[in-house]
Amino acid sequence: MAFDIEMVRNVYAGFKQKVDTAKNFLNRPLTLSEKILYAHVHEDSPMQDFKRGEDYVFFAPDRVAMQDATAQMALLQFMQAGRPQVAVPSTVHCDHLIVAKVGSETDLTAAEADNAEVYNFLSSVSNKYGIGFWHPGAGIIHQVVLENYAFPGGMMIGTDSHTVNAGGLGMVAIGVGGADACDVMAGLAWELKFPKLIGIKLTGKLSGWASAKDVILKVAGILTVKGGTGAIVEYFGDGADALSCTGKGTICNMGAEVGATTSTFGYDESMDRYLRSTGRAEIADMANGIADYLKADKEVYDNPEKYFDQVIEIDLNTLEPHLNGPFTPDKATPISKMKEVALENGWPMKIEVGLIGSCTNSSYEDISRAASIANQVIEKGLKTKSEFTITPGSEQVRFTIQRDGLIDIFESMGGTVFANACGPCIGMWARVGAEKQEKNTIVHSFNRNFAKRADGNPNTFAFVGSPELVTALAIAGDLSFNPLTDTLTNELGQEVMLDEPTGYELPPRGFDVEDPGYQKPVEDGSGVSVVVNPDSNRLQLLKPFAEWEGTDLKGLKLLIKAKGKCTTDHISMAGPWLKFRGHLDNISNNMLIGAINFANDTADNVKNQLTGEYGPVPATQRAYKAAGVGSIVVGDENYGEGSSREHAAMEPRFLGVRAVLVKSFARIHETNLKKQGMLALTFSDPADYDKIREDDTIDIIGLTQFAPNTPLILVLNHIDGSQDSFPVNHTFNQQQIEWFKAGAALNIIRRNVANAN
C-alpha cells in the first residue's frame, strides 16, 4: 500500500526543478546518484560542485527506517532530544529478536513472550512520537520497506547497513547509526561526505541457473569488502533493464558487503510493475511523469568513464552461478570451480544445512524459482540430503506463497519454514549441536558469512549463493555438486539432472495478505506514556556522555591491538546479545570479545596493565574505568566492517575508551564513533601499527589545537622507558570536532532544543 503519499508528491513536485538547477550550475550531465543527491541537498548547504570523497554535505532525507535491535538505542537517544514528534516519516520494524528454532508459529509466540518488554517499549515510543510500527512477524525491515515505502528518486536513511536494499526501487538509501537517525528525526540536516561514484554496466541477459544474486557475488569478488567504501555503486545498461525490481534489490542489498555507501538503479518498467503490484499505482504514475529525471543522463550512459570514478562491465550472458565464502562475502568462486577450490582448501564437502530467504533473497521471484527446484525432489524421485529452511521476508510474501502452494512444495522436500524475521542471517538461530563447535559446511542465500555469524560456531563454513543454487546444493548435500553439469542418483538408482529453475517475477494472481502487521501511530501522542523499569535488564535510559576535558589525552592504556578482520560482529556480537541492545551497561559486556589480540592470537584475552594479569576485554576495560584511566583501541584495515550497529561505538565510549586508531575504517563505524564523541584516527603510515606494544602507555597530542586536515601526534611510552611518536590522521570537519568537544553529537542537539524552548 502507499504510505506517506503527500511526502512523495512533494518530493516529485520539486524534483525536476532541483535537478535542473544543479545541472545548470554544474554545466554537465548528471548520473542518477548525483540527481538524487543534489535534489536532497539541505538548505544549510549552499549549491556548489561538491568534490567527491572530500566535501561534507548536509542532506535532507525523506524518511527514516529502524529495526528493533537498533531502534531501541536510536529511540532512547531521540527521547533526549526534546521534540514532541518526528520531523520526517519514520518506521520501526520488529525483525531481529525472533529466534529461529522450531518453526514460524512456535518461534514467533516465544519471541512475543520473551521480548514483550522491548516490543511494548518500541510500540509506545512509536505511538508517542508519530512513528509507524510493524509488529513482530510482519517481516524484515528491508523487504517491508521495498514493498511499502521505497520510491524512485527518494532518499532515506536506516539504522541497518542493508537499508541499501531500497536502491532496487531507484532510491539512494543509506545505512547509518542511531545517532544519525536521531538527527533526522529531530529535524536536523544529515551530514555525509559526498560519495565517489562507481558505475557498473550490465550487458546481456541472465538465463538458466544464473540470477541477480550472482551479479553481486561477482561484483564482491571484483571490489572486495572495502572496494566500494565511500562510493555509490550505480548500475546501468540493457542488462540492468532486464532485471526484475526485486532482483535489483538483491544486488543493492549486498552492496553493503563491498563497503558501498549505497547502490542504485535507474527507473524502468520493472519498477513500474513492482509499484503497481504492491498497491502503489499512484507513485508509479508520478514516477512515469518525470522518468527521464529518475535515471542518468544519456551522455553518462554513452561515455561512463567520463562521469564515474570507476567503471566495471559485466556480461550477463556469460555470468556463471557463484558461491562466495567461507568466512567472507567477497571470496567469489564460480560453481564450476567450487569442487577444485574446496578440495584445495580442505573445506568440508558435506553440506549440513541449506537456508534460503532473508532480506536479501525472499521475493516472490526468489521463492518461486527455488520452489521449481524443490518440486523436482518429488518429480524425479530424489531425497534431500541436507536440512533445509525457508525464511520469508514479509507477511505479504509468506501469505502469497502459502496461497500459491509454494510452502507446500518446500515442506514436501523436508523444509522448515521460519518466522518472517532475520533469524539465522543475524545469528538468531538456535541450531542444535552448534555448541559442539564441529567443523561443518552450510550454504545460504543471506548476505554475510562471517565466522560465528549464523550459529555461533567458529567452525561453520558458510557459503553464499542464490536461493535456487542453495536449494540444489541442499538436495545434493555436497559442496562439489554443479547442477549445470552433474547428475544425482534417485531412489530408484537412476541418474537424473535437475532442470533449470523457473519462476515468476511477480505473483500471477497478485499479492495478498490478511494482516500485514502494521500499527498506525495516534494523531496526538502527547498523552502516551513511555515507561522504562529502572530494574530492567533489557532497557536502560541513557545518561549524557561527559564533555571533553579540554586537554591532550595522556596516560592512555592500550586495551587491545586487534589483528586482522575486525567487523562490528567482533566488536559487538549479535546472536544472544541482541536481547541487551536497549541496555548499554549490559550490552557492553560483549565489547570486543570477538577481536583477536595481536599479542597472543586469542580472542577476549588482554593484559590488564594495572595488575599484569590477563582477562576478558570488557572486564579489563571496566577496571580501567574504575581507576579513572582512559584507554585506546588499535585496529587493522577496514575496521568496523559489516553491520551499522552503533553499539560498537557506544560500548567503548561508555566504558571509557577514548580513541580508536586503525589502518582504515568502514564508513558507518567511523561516523558512529565521531557521533558518540570518540576520536576516530588512522595511521599516517600503516607500518606504525607494528610499533605499538602490549604494555604501551599512550599520549595523544594536539587536541588543544584540534582542527580539520591537521594531524595529531601519538606518543608511545614503552615499558622499557623508550618512546616512539608519529602523526595520526583524522577526517573530522569543524562540526564533528564540536561533537568531540561536547562529548557527543546528541549533547549539542539537546542543548539546541533546550535553548530554542
XYZ file of C-alpha atoms in Angstrom, residues 6 21 54 76 98 141 214 231 293 329 381 418 435 457 478 510 640 734 740 757:
20
model
C 1.842 13.587 0.403
C 19.156 23.889 -11.099
C 36.246 15.222 0.073
C 16.402 6.140 23.643
C 12.937 -13.644 16.874
C 12.670 -4.243 7.574
C 25.256 -13.902 -8.974
C 31.197 5.348 -3.044
C 14.962 12.543 -14.288
C 31.413 -12.490 1.334
C 12.297 -39.442 -7.021
C 10.860 -19.992 9.954
C 27.770 -25.562 20.781
C 30.185 -21.836 15.757
C 27.579 -31.937 -1.495
C -1.230 -10.677 -7.373
C 34.155 -1.819 11.761
C 34.693 21.553 12.241
C 34.018 15.599 20.220
C 12.385 26.396 24.010
